[in-house]
């Protein structure tokens, strides 16, 4: 363990158990509709998966399958380049977009390197988490020179993923008894981000994590992954860490904090983490679908009443996100903000 920096070592209670166990996994949902599978059935499957797991996989999602091969090749080629080349597109505290190799989750360093880009270029977020500070910062994409097709592949995939995000939001709205377009207005100036994750082989997979346990802050996340595996979901029924089995051509979907609040906890944002292994590198590609920065997030009025009063006070999405992201760059003295800080009951 001599060669591994202490910053990567997880507290004992957060270390993963690496023995593989066969347990019931997250649901797999076919998004296609046919004579025998109507939209009602699909909507109820989505609703059950959101309620019971907060996580599911989808097939027949409409994202052209050749794009998965393309993003995998683009990612591998980029991360294989020398560090001097990758740091030419390095992110900084002003523009948090680009390459980054020392992310922290809950104050422990993650065993990974990442490349981020925004789906809308430019995107706007608050410059700081301070409530009085009205300044915005501009997020602009930085594109590496290699591979030459990198930018085009990213943009092509992102366009398809964005379409799928809206489709899933519609299904989720219907499953809550809302009109299908109920959420769309919150995404007019969305701040969605796509991330390339590269998890290199790790000499001490029992002590470190690729991503420490966390919840995603946005509305929903769509993850493409290769066949290595490593994502684990904390099962709602008993708190057991359940591995997500990579399924060919499927995407992993999870509900984020924003939907937890909008749905007044009908659906919860579930904790997840990524374990690494000593043999194989892994690539994964989340698209985080974040609302516009100015959206005030609160339980939807249609979903609250006297019997079921609002469980959260409203918060500004951009400020929340700015506060959450503070811990990504450096070790903070305290745990950063979570939606439970806005909980009323
Ligand atoms: C994340 C995340 C999952 C994965 O980046 O927030 O949860 O499989 N990633 O890489
Ligand atoms: Ni996540």
Short mmCIF file of C-alpha atoms and ligand atoms in Angstrom, two decimals:
data_model
loop_
_atom_site.label_atom_id
_atom_site.label_comp_id
_atom_site.label_asym_id
_atom_site.label_seq_id
_atom_site.Cartn_x
_atom_site.Cartn_y
_atom_site.Cartn_z
CA UNK A 1 0.00 0.00 0.00
CA UNK A 2 3.13 2.15 0.22
CA UNK A 3 2.59 3.75 -3.18
CA UNK A 4 -0.99 4.88 -2.54
CA UNK A 5 -1.54 8.41 -1.32
CA UNK A 6 -3.42 8.59 2.00
CA UNK A 7 -5.91 11.00 0.38
CA UNK A 8 -7.52 8.03 -1.41
CA UNK A 9 -8.07 5.89 1.69
CA UNK A 10 -11.68 5.55 2.77
CA UNK A 11 -12.77 5.47 6.40
CA UNK A 12 -13.24 1.88 7.58
CA UNK A 13 -17.06 2.05 7.45
CA UNK A 14 -17.00 3.21 3.80
CA UNK A 15 -14.61 0.58 2.45
CA UNK A 16 -16.16 -1.80 -0.06
CA UNK A 17 -16.56 -5.54 0.37
CA UNK A 18 -15.18 -7.00 -2.81
CA UNK A 19 -16.57 -10.54 -2.67
CA UNK A 20 -19.20 -10.84 -5.36
CA UNK A 21 -22.67 -11.77 -4.26
CA UNK A 22 -25.66 -12.66 -6.38
CA UNK A 23 -28.54 -10.53 -5.25
CA UNK A 24 -31.58 -9.00 -6.85
CA UNK A 25 -30.45 -6.11 -9.00
CA UNK A 26 -32.06 -2.90 -10.17
CA UNK A 27 -35.00 -3.20 -12.60
CA UNK A 28 -34.45 -3.39 -16.36
CA UNK A 29 -37.10 -1.48 -18.31
CA UNK A 30 -37.84 -1.72 -22.02
CA UNK A 31 -38.77 1.78 -23.23
CA UNK A 32 -40.40 0.56 -26.44
CA UNK A 33 -44.14 0.60 -26.82
CA UNK A 34 -46.01 -2.02 -28.85
CA UNK A 35 -49.45 -3.61 -29.20
CA UNK A 36 -48.83 -5.70 -26.12
CA UNK A 37 -46.99 -3.03 -24.09
CA UNK A 38 -48.85 0.20 -23.84
CA UNK A 39 -47.66 3.47 -22.37
CA UNK A 40 -49.67 2.85 -19.18
CA UNK A 41 -47.66 -0.27 -18.44
CA UNK A 42 -44.39 1.52 -19.17
CA UNK A 43 -45.35 4.44 -16.93
CA UNK A 44 -46.20 2.10 -14.07
CA UNK A 45 -42.88 0.27 -14.44
CA UNK A 46 -41.02 3.58 -14.33
CA UNK A 47 -43.01 4.71 -11.30
CA UNK A 48 -42.32 1.48 -9.41
CA UNK A 49 -38.61 1.59 -10.23
CA UNK A 50 -38.35 5.21 -9.09
CA UNK A 51 -40.25 4.46 -5.88
CA UNK A 52 -38.58 1.20 -4.90
CA UNK A 53 -35.05 1.72 -6.14
CA UNK A 54 -34.40 5.25 -7.44
CA UNK A 55 -32.29 3.41 -10.05
CA UNK A 56 -33.06 1.35 -13.15
CA UNK A 57 -31.63 0.32 -16.50
CA UNK A 58 -33.32 1.01 -19.83
CA UNK A 59 -33.10 -0.66 -23.23
CA UNK A 60 -34.65 0.49 -26.51
CA UNK A 61 -33.90 4.01 -25.30
CA UNK A 62 -33.41 5.52 -28.75
CA UNK A 63 -29.72 6.43 -28.38
CA UNK A 64 -28.05 4.93 -31.50
CA UNK A 65 -25.90 2.05 -30.31
CA UNK A 66 -22.90 2.93 -32.50
CA UNK A 67 -22.50 6.06 -30.38
CA UNK A 68 -21.54 3.90 -27.38
CA UNK A 69 -18.60 2.47 -29.33
CA UNK A 70 -17.64 5.95 -30.50
CA UNK A 71 -17.59 7.52 -27.02
CA UNK A 72 -15.65 4.56 -25.60
CA UNK A 73 -12.96 4.93 -28.27
CA UNK A 74 -12.86 8.71 -27.89
CA UNK A 75 -12.51 8.40 -24.10
CA UNK A 76 -9.79 5.77 -24.24
CA UNK A 77 -7.80 7.75 -26.81
CA UNK A 78 -8.07 10.98 -24.83
CA UNK A 79 -7.18 9.52 -21.41
CA UNK A 80 -4.22 7.63 -22.96
CA UNK A 81 -2.61 10.93 -24.02
CA UNK A 82 0.28 12.28 -21.90
CA UNK A 83 -0.72 14.24 -18.80
CA UNK A 84 0.83 17.44 -20.24
CA UNK A 85 -1.62 17.24 -23.11
CA UNK A 86 -4.64 16.50 -20.92
CA UNK A 87 -3.85 19.37 -18.57
CA UNK A 88 -4.06 21.79 -21.52
CA UNK A 89 -7.83 21.41 -21.13
CA UNK A 90 -7.76 21.30 -17.34
CA UNK A 91 -10.60 22.78 -15.37
CA UNK A 92 -10.06 25.49 -12.76
CA UNK A 93 -12.13 27.29 -10.14
CA UNK A 94 -13.31 29.92 -12.64
CA UNK A 95 -14.35 27.54 -15.41
CA UNK A 96 -15.05 24.15 -13.88
CA UNK A 97 -15.23 22.44 -17.28
CA UNK A 98 -12.58 20.19 -18.81
CA UNK A 99 -10.08 17.64 -17.58
CA UNK A 100 -9.62 16.96 -13.87
CA UNK A 101 -7.64 14.31 -12.06
CA UNK A 102 -8.17 14.97 -8.38
CA UNK A 103 -11.85 14.99 -7.57
CA UNK A 104 -13.01 14.52 -4.00
CA UNK A 105 -16.31 13.03 -2.84
CA UNK A 106 -17.06 13.70 0.82
CA UNK A 107 -13.48 14.82 1.41
CA UNK A 108 -11.79 11.63 0.20
CA UNK A 109 -10.02 11.57 -3.13
CA UNK A 110 -11.67 9.49 -5.89
CA UNK A 111 -9.61 6.92 -7.85
CA UNK A 112 -10.38 8.36 -11.27
CA UNK A 113 -9.76 11.07 -13.82
CA UNK A 114 -12.57 12.90 -15.60
CA UNK A 115 -13.38 15.10 -18.56
CA UNK A 116 -16.51 17.29 -18.37
CA UNK A 117 -18.44 19.34 -20.92
CA UNK A 118 -21.75 21.18 -20.81
CA UNK A 119 -24.55 20.27 -23.19
CA UNK A 120 -25.42 23.94 -23.72
CA UNK A 121 -22.27 25.93 -24.46
CA UNK A 122 -22.05 28.36 -22.75
CA UNK A 123 -24.00 27.52 -19.58
CA UNK A 124 -24.46 29.82 -16.60
CA UNK A 125 -24.19 29.14 -12.88
CA UNK A 126 -23.82 31.40 -9.83
CA UNK A 127 -20.22 32.52 -9.35
CA UNK A 128 -20.34 31.56 -5.67
CA UNK A 129 -22.58 29.85 -3.13
CA UNK A 130 -22.95 33.12 -1.13
CA UNK A 131 -26.67 34.03 -1.18
CA UNK A 132 -26.01 37.78 -1.62
CA UNK A 133 -23.59 37.36 -4.51
CA UNK A 134 -25.67 37.77 -7.70
CA UNK A 135 -22.77 37.29 -10.08
CA UNK A 136 -22.90 34.47 -12.62
CA UNK A 137 -20.03 32.50 -14.05
CA UNK A 138 -19.90 31.28 -17.61
CA UNK A 139 -19.11 27.65 -18.27
CA UNK A 140 -17.46 27.11 -21.63
CA UNK A 141 -16.31 23.88 -23.12
CA UNK A 142 -12.65 23.17 -23.71
CA UNK A 143 -11.93 20.59 -26.39
CA UNK A 144 -8.74 18.57 -26.65
CA UNK A 145 -6.89 18.35 -29.96
CA UNK A 146 -6.79 14.56 -29.77
CA UNK A 147 -8.55 12.59 -30.93
CA UNK A 148 -9.65 15.02 -33.68
CA UNK A 149 -13.22 13.70 -33.73
CA UNK A 150 -13.58 14.07 -29.94
CA UNK A 151 -15.77 17.16 -29.98
CA UNK A 152 -18.12 15.88 -32.65
CA UNK A 153 -18.58 12.51 -30.94
CA UNK A 154 -19.32 14.24 -27.62
CA UNK A 155 -21.85 16.56 -29.18
CA UNK A 156 -23.54 13.80 -31.12
CA UNK A 157 -23.96 11.64 -28.03
CA UNK A 158 -25.06 14.60 -25.91
CA UNK A 159 -27.85 15.52 -28.35
CA UNK A 160 -29.26 12.01 -28.13
CA UNK A 161 -28.89 11.84 -24.35
CA UNK A 162 -30.70 15.16 -23.99
CA UNK A 163 -33.67 13.82 -26.00
CA UNK A 164 -33.76 10.79 -23.72
CA UNK A 165 -33.68 13.01 -20.61
CA UNK A 166 -36.83 14.81 -21.77
CA UNK A 167 -38.51 11.50 -22.60
CA UNK A 168 -37.71 10.12 -19.14
CA UNK A 169 -38.91 13.31 -17.48
CA UNK A 170 -42.21 12.89 -19.34
CA UNK A 171 -42.57 9.30 -18.16
CA UNK A 172 -41.70 10.30 -14.59
CA UNK A 173 -44.21 13.19 -14.69
CA UNK A 174 -46.95 10.82 -15.93
CA UNK A 175 -46.07 8.32 -13.22
CA UNK A 176 -46.68 11.03 -10.61
CA UNK A 177 -50.08 11.81 -12.15
CA UNK A 178 -48.82 15.06 -13.72
CA UNK A 179 -49.05 16.31 -17.32
CA UNK A 180 -46.17 14.87 -19.37
CA UNK A 181 -44.51 18.25 -19.93
CA UNK A 182 -44.76 19.34 -16.28
CA UNK A 183 -40.98 19.54 -15.75
CA UNK A 184 -39.90 20.90 -19.13
CA UNK A 185 -40.00 24.58 -18.18
CA UNK A 186 -37.36 24.06 -15.51
CA UNK A 187 -34.83 23.11 -18.19
CA UNK A 188 -35.08 26.08 -20.61
CA UNK A 189 -31.51 27.12 -19.74
CA UNK A 190 -30.46 23.80 -18.32
CA UNK A 191 -26.96 23.34 -16.97
CA UNK A 192 -26.64 19.68 -17.95
CA UNK A 193 -23.15 18.23 -17.85
CA UNK A 194 -21.67 15.18 -19.45
CA UNK A 195 -18.71 13.51 -17.80
CA UNK A 196 -16.20 10.99 -19.09
CA UNK A 197 -14.99 8.93 -16.12
CA UNK A 198 -11.81 6.89 -16.35
CA UNK A 199 -11.12 4.57 -13.42
CA UNK A 200 -7.59 3.15 -13.79
CA UNK A 201 -6.75 -0.22 -12.21
CA UNK A 202 -6.16 0.36 -8.50
CA UNK A 203 -3.55 -1.47 -6.37
CA UNK A 204 -5.78 -1.29 -3.26
CA UNK A 205 -9.42 -1.64 -4.35
CA UNK A 206 -10.41 -2.68 -0.82
CA UNK A 207 -9.34 0.71 0.60
CA UNK A 208 -10.19 3.25 -2.11
CA UNK A 209 -13.27 4.00 -4.23
CA UNK A 210 -13.67 5.24 -7.81
CA UNK A 211 -16.39 7.56 -6.53
CA UNK A 212 -17.26 7.66 -2.85
CA UNK A 213 -20.86 7.26 -1.73
CA UNK A 214 -22.96 10.22 -2.84
CA UNK A 215 -26.30 11.30 -4.28
CA UNK A 216 -26.61 13.15 -7.59
CA UNK A 217 -27.78 16.75 -7.21
CA UNK A 218 -29.72 17.14 -10.47
CA UNK A 219 -33.06 15.88 -11.72
CA UNK A 220 -31.84 12.67 -13.25
CA UNK A 221 -28.65 11.02 -14.43
CA UNK A 222 -28.17 8.78 -17.45
CA UNK A 223 -25.05 6.61 -17.37
CA UNK A 224 -23.48 4.66 -20.24
CA UNK A 225 -20.79 2.24 -19.08
CA UNK A 226 -18.48 -0.39 -20.48
CA UNK A 227 -18.65 -4.06 -19.46
CA UNK A 228 -16.30 -3.88 -16.44
CA UNK A 229 -18.83 -3.06 -13.70
CA UNK A 230 -18.23 -1.27 -10.41
CA UNK A 231 -21.28 0.92 -9.85
CA UNK A 232 -23.12 -0.01 -6.64
CA UNK A 233 -26.48 1.21 -5.40
CA UNK A 234 -27.60 1.34 -1.78
CA UNK A 235 -30.76 -0.73 -1.77
CA UNK A 236 -33.63 1.18 -0.17
CA UNK A 237 -35.19 -1.84 1.52
CA UNK A 238 -32.15 -2.85 3.62
CA UNK A 239 -29.19 -0.56 2.88
CA UNK A 240 -27.16 -3.33 1.20
CA UNK A 241 -24.76 -2.15 -1.55
CA UNK A 242 -26.07 -3.82 -4.70
CA UNK A 243 -23.81 -4.06 -7.77
CA UNK A 244 -25.27 -2.86 -11.06
CA UNK A 245 -24.60 -5.54 -13.65
CA UNK A 246 -23.46 -3.95 -16.92
CA UNK A 247 -26.08 -4.86 -19.53
CA UNK A 248 -25.14 -4.62 -23.21
CA UNK A 249 -26.70 -1.59 -24.90
CA UNK A 250 -28.51 -0.50 -21.73
CA UNK A 251 -28.24 2.83 -19.93
CA UNK A 252 -28.41 3.24 -16.16
CA UNK A 253 -30.85 5.89 -14.97
CA UNK A 254 -31.12 7.39 -11.52
CA UNK A 255 -33.35 9.91 -9.83
CA UNK A 256 -31.48 12.90 -8.39
CA UNK A 257 -32.11 15.25 -5.47
CA UNK A 258 -34.24 17.66 -7.52
CA UNK A 259 -36.84 15.01 -8.32
CA UNK A 260 -36.81 13.93 -4.68
CA UNK A 261 -37.86 17.45 -3.73
CA UNK A 262 -40.30 18.04 -6.64
CA UNK A 263 -42.02 14.72 -5.86
CA UNK A 264 -42.07 15.54 -2.13
CA UNK A 265 -40.16 12.30 -1.55
CA UNK A 266 -42.45 10.01 -3.52
CA UNK A 267 -39.19 9.26 -5.31
CA UNK A 268 -35.84 9.41 -3.53
CA UNK A 269 -32.36 10.15 -4.73
CA UNK A 270 -30.44 7.05 -3.72
CA UNK A 271 -26.83 6.78 -2.60
CA UNK A 272 -24.41 5.09 -4.94
CA UNK A 273 -20.65 4.63 -5.30
CA UNK A 274 -18.12 3.10 -7.66
CA UNK A 275 -15.74 0.34 -6.63
CA UNK A 276 -12.52 -0.16 -8.56
CA UNK A 277 -10.49 -3.29 -9.26
CA UNK A 278 -6.84 -4.14 -9.60
CA UNK A 279 -7.13 -5.72 -13.05
CA UNK A 280 -9.09 -3.62 -15.50
CA UNK A 281 -9.59 0.06 -16.18
CA UNK A 282 -13.21 1.16 -16.49
CA UNK A 283 -14.96 3.93 -18.45
CA UNK A 284 -18.37 5.39 -17.68
CA UNK A 285 -20.27 8.31 -19.15
CA UNK A 286 -22.88 10.03 -16.99
CA UNK A 287 -25.08 12.84 -18.27
CA UNK A 288 -26.29 14.87 -15.29
CA UNK A 289 -29.53 16.62 -16.18
CA UNK A 290 -29.53 19.82 -14.10
CA UNK A 291 -32.27 22.51 -14.25
CA UNK A 292 -31.67 26.17 -15.13
CA UNK A 293 -29.64 27.90 -12.41
CA UNK A 294 -32.49 30.28 -11.47
CA UNK A 295 -35.04 27.53 -10.78
CA UNK A 296 -36.41 27.57 -7.25
CA UNK A 297 -36.78 23.92 -6.30
CA UNK A 298 -39.66 22.95 -4.01
CA UNK A 299 -42.28 20.22 -3.72
CA UNK A 300 -44.81 20.59 -6.55
CA UNK A 301 -48.07 22.14 -5.41
CA UNK A 302 -50.10 19.40 -7.11
CA UNK A 303 -48.37 16.82 -4.92
CA UNK A 304 -48.81 18.44 -1.52
CA UNK A 305 -51.93 18.78 0.59
CA UNK A 306 -52.95 18.77 4.24
CA UNK A 307 -52.28 15.06 4.64
CA UNK A 308 -49.03 15.29 2.75
CA UNK A 309 -47.51 18.71 3.46
CA UNK A 310 -44.34 19.95 1.78
CA UNK A 311 -41.29 18.24 3.26
CA UNK A 312 -38.78 20.80 1.97
CA UNK A 313 -38.42 24.55 1.92
CA UNK A 314 -37.57 25.98 -1.45
CA UNK A 315 -34.01 26.55 -2.57
CA UNK A 316 -32.30 28.05 -5.57
CA UNK A 317 -30.85 25.31 -7.74
CA UNK A 318 -27.76 27.25 -8.83
CA UNK A 319 -26.79 28.28 -5.29
CA UNK A 320 -27.34 24.75 -4.02
CA UNK A 321 -25.21 23.37 -6.80
CA UNK A 322 -22.46 25.95 -6.24
CA UNK A 323 -22.36 25.01 -2.56
CA UNK A 324 -22.33 21.29 -3.34
CA UNK A 325 -19.50 21.64 -5.83
CA UNK A 326 -17.17 23.37 -3.40
CA UNK A 327 -16.01 20.05 -2.05
CA UNK A 328 -15.05 18.71 -5.49
CA UNK A 329 -11.72 20.50 -5.61
CA UNK A 330 -10.30 20.29 -2.15
CA UNK A 331 -10.79 18.85 1.23
CA UNK A 332 -13.28 20.97 3.18
CA UNK A 333 -13.39 21.07 6.94
CA UNK A 334 -17.06 20.17 6.98
CA UNK A 335 -19.33 17.96 4.92
CA UNK A 336 -20.84 20.01 2.10
CA UNK A 337 -24.48 20.88 1.72
CA UNK A 338 -27.17 18.22 1.09
CA UNK A 339 -30.92 18.49 0.43
CA UNK A 340 -31.60 17.30 3.97
CA UNK A 341 -30.45 20.81 4.99
CA UNK A 342 -33.70 22.09 3.40
CA UNK A 343 -35.90 19.51 5.04
CA UNK A 344 -38.86 20.83 7.05
CA UNK A 345 -40.36 17.55 8.26
C1 LIG B 1 -21.11 9.86 -10.83
C2 LIG B 1 -21.42 8.42 -10.74
C3 LIG B 1 -21.26 6.25 -11.77
C4 LIG B 1 -20.34 5.43 -12.62
O1 LIG B 1 -20.16 10.21 -11.57
O2 LIG B 1 -21.84 10.64 -10.16
O3 LIG B 1 -22.19 8.05 -9.91
O4 LIG B 1 -20.73 4.30 -12.92
N1 LIG B 1 -20.85 7.59 -11.64
O5 LIG B 1 -19.27 5.89 -12.98
NI1 LIG B 2 -23.40 9.71 -9.16
#
